[in-house]
Tab-separated table of C-alpha atoms in Angstrom:
chain	number	residue	atom	x	y	z
A	1	MET	CA	5.729	40.029	7.614
A	2	VAL	CA	7.339	37.355	5.169
A	3	ALA	CA	8.340	35.529	8.595
A	4	LEU	CA	4.453	36.056	10.268
A	5	VAL	CA	3.182	34.367	7.104
A	6	GLN	CA	5.281	31.549	7.678
A	7	SER	CA	4.115	31.307	11.246
A	8	ALA	CA	0.605	31.471	9.927
A	9	THR	CA	1.153	28.656	7.489
A	10	ALA	CA	2.859	26.129	9.856
A	11	LEU	CA	0.727	26.973	13.326
A	12	PRO	CA	-2.318	26.042	11.863
A	13	VAL	CA	-0.492	22.444	11.235
A	14	LEU	CA	0.716	22.587	14.907
A	15	LEU	CA	-2.788	23.083	16.423
A	16	PHE	CA	-5.003	21.209	14.178
A	17	SER	CA	-3.267	18.154	12.560
A	18	LEU	CA	-3.558	16.115	15.325
A	19	PHE	CA	-7.454	16.827	15.969
A	20	GLY	CA	-7.812	16.333	12.174
A	21	GLY	CA	-6.365	12.900	12.578
A	22	ALA	CA	-8.431	11.659	15.017
A	23	LEU	CA	-11.532	12.808	13.321
A	24	ALA	CA	-10.350	11.025	10.115
A	25	ASP	CA	-9.722	7.953	12.644
A	26	LEU	CA	-13.164	7.988	14.108
A	27	TRP	CA	-15.248	9.383	11.426
A	28	ASP	CA	-15.902	8.670	7.789
A	29	ARG	CA	-12.584	10.411	6.313
A	30	ARG	CA	-14.478	11.206	3.223
A	31	LEU	CA	-16.265	13.550	5.524
A	32	VAL	CA	-13.334	14.757	7.080
A	33	PHE	CA	-11.382	15.287	4.297
A	34	MET	CA	-14.621	17.354	3.151
A	35	ILE	CA	-14.783	19.680	6.015
A	36	GLY	CA	-11.303	20.711	5.581
A	37	GLN	CA	-12.008	21.383	1.974
A	38	VAL	CA	-14.934	23.489	2.833
A	39	ILE	CA	-12.705	25.579	5.034
A	40	VAL	CA	-10.335	26.138	2.512
A	41	LEU	CA	-12.706	26.972	0.271
A	42	SER	CA	-14.356	29.539	2.304
A	43	GLY	CA	-10.938	31.041	2.983
A	44	ALA	CA	-10.089	31.343	-0.872
A	45	THR	CA	-13.658	32.569	-1.402
A	46	LEU	CA	-12.934	35.499	1.599
A	47	ILE	CA	-9.886	36.481	-0.078
A	48	ALA	CA	-11.099	36.843	-3.397
A	49	VAL	CA	-14.248	38.930	-2.309
A	50	LEU	CA	-12.395	40.904	-0.479
A	51	GLU	CA	-9.556	41.376	-2.993
A	52	GLY	CA	-12.173	42.302	-5.339
A	53	VAL	CA	-13.649	45.503	-3.383
A	54	GLY	CA	-9.782	46.439	-2.365
A	55	ALA	CA	-10.140	45.649	1.381
A	56	VAL	CA	-7.501	43.364	1.886
A	57	THR	CA	-4.897	44.544	4.385
A	58	PRO	CA	-1.444	42.701	5.617
A	59	TRP	CA	-2.932	41.338	9.083
A	60	LEU	CA	-6.083	40.356	7.412
A	61	LEU	CA	-4.208	38.294	4.628
A	62	LEU	CA	-2.199	36.981	7.534
A	63	ALA	CA	-5.715	35.775	9.153
A	64	LEU	CA	-6.869	34.633	5.866
A	65	VAL	CA	-3.820	32.580	5.478
A	66	PHE	CA	-4.378	30.992	8.819
A	67	ILE	CA	-7.756	29.945	7.922
A	68	LEU	CA	-6.435	28.394	4.646
A	69	ASP	CA	-3.714	26.625	6.333
A	70	THR	CA	-6.490	25.361	8.804
A	71	GLY	CA	-8.462	23.714	6.605
A	72	SER	CA	-5.404	22.157	5.129
A	73	ALA	CA	-4.132	20.629	8.148
A	74	LEU	CA	-7.558	19.311	8.971
A	75	ARG	CA	-8.006	17.433	5.663
A	76	GLN	CA	-4.282	16.031	5.124
A	77	PRO	CA	-4.452	13.442	7.768
A	78	ALA	CA	-7.354	11.958	6.372
A	79	TYR	CA	-6.191	12.539	2.925
A	80	GLN	CA	-2.662	10.638	3.617
A	81	ALA	CA	-4.669	7.825	5.396
A	82	THR	CA	-6.986	7.243	2.485
A	83	VAL	CA	-4.252	6.677	0.107
A	84	GLY	CA	-2.830	3.450	2.170
A	85	ASP	CA	-6.596	2.729	1.569
A	86	LEU	CA	-7.447	2.743	-1.937
A	87	VAL	CA	-3.872	0.753	-2.615
A	88	PRO	CA	-2.821	-2.620	-1.523
A	89	ARG	CA	0.039	-2.170	0.996
A	90	SER	CA	2.608	-3.986	-1.822
A	91	GLU	CA	1.721	-0.540	-4.040
A	92	LEU	CA	1.936	2.091	-1.385
A	93	PRO	CA	5.316	3.464	-1.901
A	94	MET	CA	4.032	3.736	-5.802
A	95	ALA	CA	0.972	5.177	-4.607
A	96	VAL	CA	2.724	8.140	-2.204
A	97	ALA	CA	4.859	8.748	-5.413
A	98	LEU	CA	2.248	9.382	-7.732
A	99	ASN	CA	0.432	11.638	-5.412
A	100	SER	CA	3.600	13.575	-5.072
A	101	ILE	CA	4.514	13.853	-8.720
A	102	GLY	CA	1.027	15.865	-9.003
A	103	PHE	CA	1.650	18.041	-6.243
A	104	ASN	CA	5.142	19.034	-7.880
A	105	ILE	CA	3.664	19.383	-11.046
A	106	ALA	CA	1.587	21.739	-9.526
A	107	ARG	CA	3.925	23.427	-7.825
A	108	SER	CA	6.308	23.580	-10.979
A	109	VAL	CA	3.585	24.804	-13.249
A	110	GLY	CA	1.887	26.508	-10.911
A	111	PRO	CA	3.769	30.217	-10.389
A	112	ALA	CA	3.687	30.457	-13.971
A	113	ILE	CA	-0.052	29.753	-14.717
A	114	GLY	CA	-0.703	31.978	-11.681
A	115	GLY	CA	1.381	35.024	-13.160
A	116	LEU	CA	-0.123	34.647	-16.647
A	117	VAL	CA	-4.026	34.687	-15.152
A	118	VAL	CA	-2.815	38.133	-12.983
A	119	ALA	CA	-0.745	39.747	-16.145
A	120	GLY	CA	-3.936	38.776	-18.248
A	121	PHE	CA	-7.052	39.076	-16.239
A	122	GLY	CA	-5.602	40.821	-12.483
A	123	VAL	CA	-5.014	39.480	-8.802
A	124	GLN	CA	-8.851	38.838	-8.006
A	125	ALA	CA	-9.096	36.499	-10.754
A	126	SER	CA	-6.174	34.406	-9.903
A	127	PHE	CA	-8.145	34.164	-5.896
A	128	ILE	CA	-11.612	33.197	-7.834
A	129	LEU	CA	-9.546	30.607	-9.806
A	130	ASN	CA	-8.243	29.105	-6.777
A	131	ALA	CA	-11.619	28.847	-5.210
A	132	VAL	CA	-13.465	27.721	-8.048
A	133	SER	CA	-10.426	24.918	-8.096
A	134	ASN	CA	-11.534	23.886	-4.896
A	135	VAL	CA	-15.225	23.377	-5.883
A	136	PHE	CA	-14.223	20.370	-8.060
A	137	ILE	CA	-12.352	18.644	-5.415
A	138	ILE	CA	-15.486	18.857	-3.119
A	139	GLY	CA	-17.787	17.818	-6.223
A	140	VAL	CA	-15.616	14.529	-6.286
A	141	LEU	CA	-15.878	13.878	-3.050
A	142	LEU	CA	-19.465	14.075	-2.890
A	143	MET	CA	-19.633	11.581	-5.676
A	144	TRP	CA	-17.294	9.286	-4.277
A	145	ARG	CA	-18.515	6.681	-2.021
A	146	PRO	CA	-15.759	4.501	-0.399
A	147	LYS	CA	-16.604	1.586	2.209
A	148	ARG	CA	-15.467	2.115	5.629
A	149	PRO	CA	-15.320	-0.956	8.069
A	150	VAL	CA	-17.962	-1.043	10.863
A	151	ASP	CA	-16.935	-1.155	14.234
A	152	GLU	CA	-18.944	-3.076	16.650
A	153	LEU	CA	-17.810	-0.637	19.372
A	154	PRO	CA	-18.758	2.742	20.080
A	155	ARG	CA	-16.040	5.668	18.906
A	156	GLU	CA	-13.485	6.676	21.140
A	157	HIS	CA	-14.119	10.719	22.667
A	158	LEU	CA	-12.318	13.010	20.836
A	159	LEU	CA	-9.727	14.515	23.328
A	160	PRO	CA	-9.258	10.301	24.638
A	161	ALA	CA	-8.559	9.314	21.189
A	162	MET	CA	-6.056	12.114	20.408
A	163	VAL	CA	-4.210	11.120	23.685
A	164	SER	CA	-4.125	7.552	22.210
A	165	GLY	CA	-2.631	8.580	19.055
A	166	LEU	CA	0.175	10.102	20.948
A	167	ARG	CA	0.567	7.069	23.141
A	168	TYR	CA	0.755	4.949	19.847
A	169	VAL	CA	3.496	7.003	18.273
A	170	GLY	CA	5.297	7.059	22.280
A	171	GLY	CA	5.291	2.907	22.027
A	172	SER	CA	6.125	2.600	18.556
A	173	PRO	CA	9.682	2.699	18.447
A	174	THR	CA	10.000	2.587	14.192
A	175	VAL	CA	7.466	5.534	13.800
A	176	LEU	CA	9.639	7.700	16.806
A	177	THR	CA	12.639	7.036	14.483
A	178	VAL	CA	11.240	7.858	11.148
A	179	MET	CA	9.927	11.217	12.854
A	180	LEU	CA	13.218	12.073	14.631
A	181	ARG	CA	15.209	11.658	11.421
A	182	CYS	CA	12.271	13.776	9.619
A	183	PHE	CA	12.445	16.442	11.565
A	184	VAL	CA	16.227	17.061	11.470
A	185	PHE	CA	16.370	15.946	8.006
A	186	THR	CA	13.241	19.081	7.533
A	187	GLY	CA	14.897	21.581	9.698
A	188	LEU	CA	18.271	21.472	8.004
A	189	ALA	CA	17.142	21.359	4.681
A	190	GLY	CA	14.495	24.170	5.290
A	191	ALA	CA	17.526	26.624	5.063
A	192	VAL	CA	17.006	26.110	0.752
A	193	TRP	CA	13.251	26.417	1.047
A	194	ALA	CA	13.639	29.489	3.292
A	195	LEU	CA	16.414	31.249	1.950
A	196	LEU	CA	15.669	30.773	-2.282
A	197	PRO	CA	13.871	33.960	-2.619
A	198	LEU	CA	17.258	35.595	-1.237
A	199	VAL	CA	19.315	33.663	-3.452
A	200	ALA	CA	17.251	34.843	-6.352
A	201	ARG	CA	17.193	38.596	-5.725
A	202	GLN	CA	21.070	38.587	-4.255
A	203	ASP	CA	23.283	36.213	-5.110
A	204	LEU	CA	22.107	35.639	-8.636
A	205	GLY	CA	20.645	39.308	-9.260
A	206	GLY	CA	17.453	38.314	-10.458
A	207	GLY	CA	13.444	39.011	-9.307
A	208	PRO	CA	10.288	36.692	-9.211
A	209	SER	CA	11.079	35.240	-12.702
A	210	THR	CA	14.566	33.942	-11.731
A	211	TYR	CA	12.957	32.693	-8.136
A	212	GLY	CA	10.167	30.805	-10.617
A	213	ILE	CA	13.026	29.065	-12.316
A	214	LEU	CA	14.396	27.973	-9.337
A	215	LEU	CA	11.138	26.484	-7.865
A	216	THR	CA	10.568	25.062	-10.938
A	217	SER	CA	14.099	23.411	-10.968
A	218	LEU	CA	12.885	21.883	-7.897
A	219	GLY	CA	9.736	20.811	-8.862
A	220	ILE	CA	11.285	18.761	-12.205
A	221	GLY	CA	13.586	17.341	-9.791
A	222	ALA	CA	10.801	16.020	-7.357
A	223	ILE	CA	9.350	14.410	-10.547
A	224	ILE	CA	12.506	12.730	-11.739
A	225	GLY	CA	12.943	11.577	-8.086
A	226	ALA	CA	9.277	10.024	-7.746
A	227	LEU	CA	9.662	8.154	-10.979
A	228	ASN	CA	12.544	6.345	-10.013
A	229	ILE	CA	11.275	5.467	-6.233
A	230	GLY	CA	10.003	2.121	-7.136
A	231	THR	CA	13.380	1.274	-9.008
A	232	LEU	CA	15.198	2.650	-5.535
A	233	ARG	CA	12.904	0.491	-3.612
A	234	ARG	CA	13.661	-2.666	-5.205
A	235	ARG	CA	17.550	-2.171	-5.267
A	236	THR	CA	17.872	-0.910	-1.826
A	237	SER	CA	16.595	-0.393	1.668
A	238	GLY	CA	14.689	2.657	3.039
A	239	GLN	CA	17.989	3.625	5.088
A	240	VAL	CA	20.232	3.928	1.999
A	241	MET	CA	17.859	5.489	0.173
A	242	VAL	CA	17.264	8.189	2.957
A	243	ALA	CA	20.952	8.457	3.386
A	244	LEU	CA	21.623	8.748	-0.431
A	245	GLY	CA	18.529	11.521	-0.751
A	246	THR	CA	20.207	13.411	2.493
A	247	THR	CA	23.978	13.020	0.913
A	248	CYS	CA	22.214	14.626	-2.552
A	249	PHE	CA	20.025	17.403	-0.841
A	250	ALA	CA	23.689	17.966	1.114
A	251	VAL	CA	25.531	18.594	-2.188
A	252	ALA	CA	22.779	20.439	-3.588
A	253	THR	CA	22.381	23.154	-0.278
A	254	LEU	CA	26.552	23.451	-0.932
A	255	VAL	CA	26.156	24.386	-4.047
A	256	VAL	CA	23.447	26.525	-3.980
A	257	GLY	CA	25.260	28.538	-0.905
A	258	LEU	CA	28.550	28.492	-2.667
A	259	MET	CA	27.720	29.234	-6.015
A	260	GLN	CA	26.538	32.352	-7.884
A	261	SER	CA	25.831	31.330	-11.228
A	262	LEU	CA	22.161	30.302	-12.504
A	263	TYR	CA	23.917	27.594	-14.536
A	264	ALA	CA	25.276	25.943	-11.476
A	265	VAL	CA	22.142	26.486	-9.216
A	266	VAL	CA	19.430	24.896	-11.252
A	267	PRO	CA	20.683	21.369	-11.949
A	268	ALA	CA	21.747	21.611	-8.197
A	269	LEU	CA	18.417	22.270	-7.640
A	270	VAL	CA	17.317	19.604	-9.741
A	271	LEU	CA	19.224	17.166	-7.733
A	272	GLY	CA	17.989	18.488	-4.653
A	273	GLY	CA	14.236	18.116	-5.649
A	274	ALA	CA	14.821	14.345	-6.400
A	275	ALA	CA	16.814	14.091	-3.050
A	276	TRP	CA	14.084	16.041	-1.147
A	277	MET	CA	10.829	13.635	-2.924
A	278	THR	CA	13.203	10.595	-2.162
A	279	THR	CA	13.816	10.974	1.366
A	280	LEU	CA	10.658	12.407	2.245
A	281	SER	CA	8.453	9.739	0.449
A	282	SER	CA	10.457	7.069	1.918
A	283	PHE	CA	9.637	8.712	5.619
A	284	ASN	CA	5.832	8.712	4.704
A	285	VAL	CA	5.955	5.324	3.212
A	286	MET	CA	7.634	3.939	6.420
A	287	VAL	CA	5.152	5.634	8.682
A	288	GLN	CA	2.177	4.680	6.777
A	289	LEU	CA	3.483	0.544	6.954
A	290	SER	CA	4.145	1.300	10.370
A	291	ALA	CA	0.931	2.545	11.978
A	292	ALA	CA	-1.964	0.082	12.219
A	293	ASN	CA	-5.294	1.057	10.377
A	294	TRP	CA	-7.256	2.216	13.440
A	295	VAL	CA	-4.899	5.130	14.437
A	296	LYS	CA	-3.475	5.874	10.801
A	297	ALA	CA	-4.478	8.915	10.295
A	298	ARG	CA	-3.828	10.229	13.963
A	299	VAL	CA	-0.064	8.912	13.271
A	300	LEU	CA	-0.074	10.571	10.125
A	301	SER	CA	-0.970	13.629	11.544
A	302	ILE	CA	1.607	13.397	14.446
A	303	TYR	CA	4.341	13.122	11.520
A	304	GLN	CA	2.989	15.505	9.409
A	305	MET	CA	3.779	17.908	12.531
A	306	SER	CA	7.183	16.600	12.531
A	307	LEU	CA	7.748	17.443	8.928
A	308	PHE	CA	6.311	21.104	9.289
A	309	GLY	CA	7.447	21.541	12.818
A	310	GLY	CA	11.304	20.633	11.427
A	311	LEU	CA	10.641	23.177	8.376
A	312	ALA	CA	9.393	26.213	10.421
A	313	LEU	CA	11.771	26.143	13.026
A	314	GLY	CA	14.448	25.676	10.521
A	315	SER	CA	13.172	28.538	7.962
A	316	TRP	CA	13.072	30.807	11.366
A	317	GLY	CA	16.597	30.201	12.303
A	318	TRP	CA	18.194	30.125	9.098
A	319	GLY	CA	16.326	33.398	8.588
A	320	HIS	CA	18.091	34.762	10.969
A	321	ALA	CA	21.495	32.970	10.583
A	322	ALA	CA	21.433	34.801	6.991
A	323	GLU	CA	20.982	38.075	8.443
A	324	ALA	CA	23.830	37.618	10.583
A	325	ILE	CA	26.507	35.626	8.645
A	326	GLY	CA	25.345	35.927	5.068
A	327	THR	CA	22.863	33.668	2.551
A	328	GLY	CA	25.631	31.504	1.297
A	329	GLN	CA	27.400	30.929	4.718
A	330	ALA	CA	23.751	29.971	6.349
A	331	LEU	CA	23.176	27.684	3.237
A	332	ALA	CA	26.810	26.408	3.418
A	333	ILE	CA	26.516	25.463	7.278
A	334	ALA	CA	23.443	23.569	6.251
A	335	GLY	CA	24.993	21.503	3.860
A	336	ALA	CA	27.201	20.413	6.086
A	337	GLY	CA	25.186	20.075	8.861
A	338	LEU	CA	23.059	17.916	6.531
A	339	LEU	CA	26.302	15.540	5.997
A	340	VAL	CA	27.077	15.428	9.631
A	341	SER	CA	23.199	14.105	10.040
A	342	LEU	CA	24.328	10.750	8.477
A	343	VAL	CA	25.509	9.932	11.883
A	344	LEU	CA	22.247	9.445	13.091
A	345	GLY	CA	21.683	6.480	10.625
A	346	PHE	CA	24.085	4.537	12.850
A	347	ARG	CA	22.140	5.101	15.924
A	348	PHE	CA	18.744	5.514	14.741
A	349	ARG	CA	18.375	2.852	11.873
A	350	LEU	CA	15.365	2.740	9.665
A	351	PRO	CA	12.971	-0.201	8.914
A	352	ALA	CA	13.574	-2.467	6.276
A	353	ASN	CA	11.435	-2.375	3.184
A	354	ILE	CA	9.415	-5.291	4.423
A	355	ALA	CA	6.147	-4.025	5.790
A	356	PRO	CA	4.917	-5.543	8.977
A	357	ASP	CA	1.646	-7.470	9.153
A	358	LEU	CA	-0.289	-5.348	10.981
A	359	SER	CA	-3.888	-7.306	10.837
A	360	PRO	CA	-5.448	-7.608	14.122
A	361	ILE	CA	-5.187	-10.708	15.884
A	362	THR	CA	-8.174	-12.480	16.455
A	363	ALA	CA	-7.587	-15.561	18.189
A	364	LEU	CA	-6.949	-13.477	21.635
A	365	PRO	CA	-9.541	-14.151	24.114
A	366	ARG	CA	-12.032	-11.250	24.613
A	367	PRO	CA	-13.195	-9.866	28.206
A	368	THR	CA	-16.602	-10.764	28.710
A	369	LEU	CA	-18.595	-9.927	31.411
A	370	ALA	CA	-21.187	-12.462	33.721
A	371	PRO	CA	-24.667	-12.364	33.507
A	372	GLY	CA	-25.675	-9.322	35.840
A	373	VAL	CA	-22.777	-7.765	36.342
A	374	ASP	CA	-22.325	-3.748	35.251
A	375	ALA	CA	-19.245	-2.997	34.287
A	376	GLY	CA	-19.427	1.057	35.530
A	377	PRO	CA	-17.741	3.633	34.680
A	378	GLY	CA	-14.691	3.168	36.425
A	379	SER	CA	-10.927	1.574	35.366
A	380	VAL	CA	-10.719	-1.879	34.679
A	381	ALA	CA	-7.210	-3.402	36.340
A	382	VAL	CA	-6.247	-6.425	34.163
A	383	THR	CA	-3.957	-9.291	35.550
A	384	VAL	CA	-1.886	-12.105	33.865
A	385	GLU	CA	-0.444	-14.753	36.258
A	386	TYR	CA	2.910	-16.474	34.638
A	387	ASP	CA	4.651	-19.686	36.299
A	388	VAL	CA	8.133	-19.090	35.505
A	389	ASP	CA	11.419	-21.108	36.487
A	390	PRO	CA	13.233	-19.164	38.753
A	391	ALA	CA	16.539	-19.759	36.956
A	392	LYS	CA	14.644	-17.626	33.790
A	393	ALA	CA	13.717	-14.691	35.668
A	394	ASP	CA	15.943	-12.294	33.894
A	395	ALA	CA	15.249	-13.383	30.537
A	396	PHE	CA	11.496	-13.157	31.485
A	397	THR	CA	11.856	-9.717	32.803
A	398	ALA	CA	13.732	-8.609	29.574
A	399	ALA	CA	10.958	-10.173	27.566
A	400	MET	CA	8.175	-8.494	29.373
A	401	ARG	CA	9.909	-5.044	29.171
A	402	SER	CA	8.849	-5.593	25.176
A	403	LEU	CA	5.418	-6.524	26.303
A	404	ARG	CA	4.989	-3.313	28.541
A	405	ARG	CA	5.752	-1.020	25.500
A	406	LEU	CA	2.895	-3.275	23.446
A	407	ARG	CA	0.680	-2.743	26.296
A	408	LYS	CA	0.993	0.836	26.773
A	409	ARG	CA	1.175	1.485	23.457
A	410	ASP	CA	-2.542	-0.213	23.174
A	411	GLY	CA	-4.197	2.001	25.625
A	412	ALA	CA	-2.754	0.561	29.167
A	413	VAL	CA	-2.157	3.729	31.311
A	414	ARG	CA	0.128	2.298	33.918
A	415	TRP	CA	1.621	-1.406	34.039
A	416	THR	CA	3.267	-3.158	36.570
A	417	LEU	CA	5.004	-6.460	37.011
A	418	TYR	CA	5.087	-8.201	40.288
A	419	GLN	CA	6.950	-11.156	41.828
A	420	ASP	CA	5.269	-13.353	44.471
A	421	ALA	CA	7.370	-13.027	47.709
A	422	ALA	CA	6.635	-16.492	48.733
A	423	LYS	CA	6.352	-18.178	45.685
A	424	PRO	CA	9.250	-16.947	43.356
A	425	SER	CA	7.812	-18.860	40.370
A	426	ARG	CA	5.110	-16.743	40.289
A	427	TRP	CA	4.791	-13.880	38.453
A	428	VAL	CA	1.975	-11.517	37.899
A	429	GLU	CA	1.974	-8.849	34.843
A	430	ALA	CA	-0.917	-5.972	35.966
A	431	PHE	CA	-2.361	-2.893	33.966
A	432	LEU	CA	-4.648	-0.445	33.923
A	433	LEU	CA	-6.969	0.541	31.492
A	434	PRO	CA	-9.634	3.706	31.928
A	435	SER	CA	-12.668	1.773	31.233
A	436	TRP	CA	-14.213	-1.069	30.048
A	437	LEU	CA	-14.565	-0.036	26.749
A	438	ASP	CA	-10.830	0.489	26.647
A	439	ASP	CA	-10.654	-2.696	27.710
A	440	LEU	CA	-12.305	-4.475	24.473
A	441	ARG	CA	-10.504	-2.100	22.397
A	442	HIS	CA	-7.357	-2.819	24.139
A	443	GLN	CA	-7.975	-6.676	22.841
A	444	ARG	CA	-8.581	-5.559	19.366
A	445	ARG	CA	-5.440	-3.455	18.921
A	446	ALA	CA	-2.762	-6.527	19.164
A	447	THR	CA	-1.562	-7.269	15.564
A	448	MET	CA	0.041	-10.402	13.947
A	449	ALA	CA	3.529	-8.316	13.905
A	450	ASP	CA	3.203	-8.201	18.135
A	451	ARG	CA	2.919	-12.017	17.864
A	452	GLY	CA	6.824	-12.769	18.178
A	453	THR	CA	6.607	-10.745	21.538
A	454	LEU	CA	3.454	-12.659	22.828
A	455	ASP	CA	4.892	-16.184	21.968
A	456	ARG	CA	8.427	-15.039	23.700
A	457	VAL	CA	6.921	-14.439	26.983
A	458	ARG	CA	4.072	-17.253	26.451
A	459	ALA	CA	7.320	-19.574	26.060
A	460	PHE	CA	8.636	-18.747	29.911
A	461	HIS	CA	4.788	-19.910	30.776
A	462	GLN	CA	5.218	-23.676	32.552
A	463	GLY	CA	2.444	-25.931	32.469
A	464	ASN	CA	-0.222	-26.965	29.990
A	465	GLU	CA	-2.821	-23.908	30.932
A	466	PRO	CA	-2.122	-20.847	29.389
A	467	PRO	CA	-1.763	-17.832	31.639
A	468	ARG	CA	-4.545	-17.065	33.996
A	469	VAL	CA	-5.881	-13.467	32.772
A	470	SER	CA	-8.472	-11.658	35.216
A	471	HIS	CA	-10.333	-8.383	34.181
A	472	LEU	CA	-10.881	-6.447	37.372
A	473	LEU	CA	-13.486	-3.673	37.819
A	474	ALA	CA	-13.015	-0.668	39.703
A	475	ARG	CA	-15.473	-0.625	42.795
A	476	GLY	CA	-15.735	1.804	45.555
A	477	THR	CA	-12.194	3.288	44.638
A	478	PRO	CA	-11.149	6.607	42.481
A	479	ARG	CA	-11.809	6.207	39.118
A	480	MET	CA	-8.515	5.583	38.115
A	481	GLY	CA	-7.279	3.768	41.223
A	482	TRP	CA	-4.748	1.451	41.306
A	483	PRO	CA	-2.891	-1.643	43.508
A	484	PRO	CA	-0.879	0.190	46.483
A	485	GLY	CA	2.829	0.526	45.852
A	486	ALA	CA	2.277	0.402	42.136
A	487	ASP	CA	3.947	3.710	41.839
A	488	ALA	CA	7.152	2.678	43.554
A	489	ALA	CA	7.286	-0.575	41.489
A	490	GLU	CA	6.912	0.656	38.128
């Protein structure tokens, strides 16, 4: 049943997080946040009512946990993206850390407060208090009136917007690297979170109070780590911070697994809490600084899926490992695995602390329709013609590979580079967009950080005139038609 509770907690994140991220990017983030909060309030209220009439069963509790975490999965991308909207990019690391401090204070003192409420007023009172706290959050959201940029284009449809988020992440090596490192870290570090109740009961011979002490130790460490994130970022890089955090958490995991003394485990968990906070805050900031505003909530939702996916998979795996070989041995293997995972830093390096300029390039020419021309519902093929010195063909194609990644990241569904057989200096870049609106959106998604790639490609073009760009509307062909031979050449 404990494993099912963990599944009921993690499954909504995997199912609904991207959906919530798309809603937060397309609609008012405050409204999306509020919808998620109302779902959480509904679940909390149901638990309180059913507990009062004695109708709570294990399976019903699982269903209610699923409802609670569904609301959380929907609201979290909007909440995370809003943090970046409220502060300048230079202050984002400290804003993320401050948010984490509040969470970890709640996690540290929450169990103690909950225990006092249960002891003094009963189980139902704790559920009622939880529901009431959600009412206050909704009240704050009702009073908050953030400014939202006005987009002159119609909103994307929900399903294509979700696909756009996945495509953006797939075309962003930095984001993919951060998510891979996060998944590996949480999958291994999840052993501590999954096995801590067993450590408290079996290794330390304690009960709920001992488990509360261990959780509080992690929370105190997390607060200490959050308070020092700013200093660490000023003195070192994200790559070093993650390596340091991984090493410290590995040491803490080994101590918890090998030492059966509360006096050794508590300081180890304080160290582990600081390492956990430093590492995850670094990942979060890297993702936020690497995602353009139009897709930020979707990227954060996918990052959230990697984080919770690693924790869920790790919890499941380490639980089975503890049953097979014992809690201490499982934790020792997890700690050793964290140390081994440091080699990922040589192959998958994390970005520097310098934030890329993700403001849109406003100087790019916008596609236009001639008077009387109807774009129609079909696809749009965009072609760009270059005149390149044949002696520089290899360097040009290498530069175009980087441009291909940007085109597909921003919405192109297919991309091909052609060379004229009769005139080797003539090259044609062609990429396909699902509709005219997608073509307009594609032009608006290029950022100042992409300028270097665009300029490198442009430097190969000979002549005073810029490359010729054409936007070709599909007529009398399948909706996603494409020039013959493109699949073979792609």
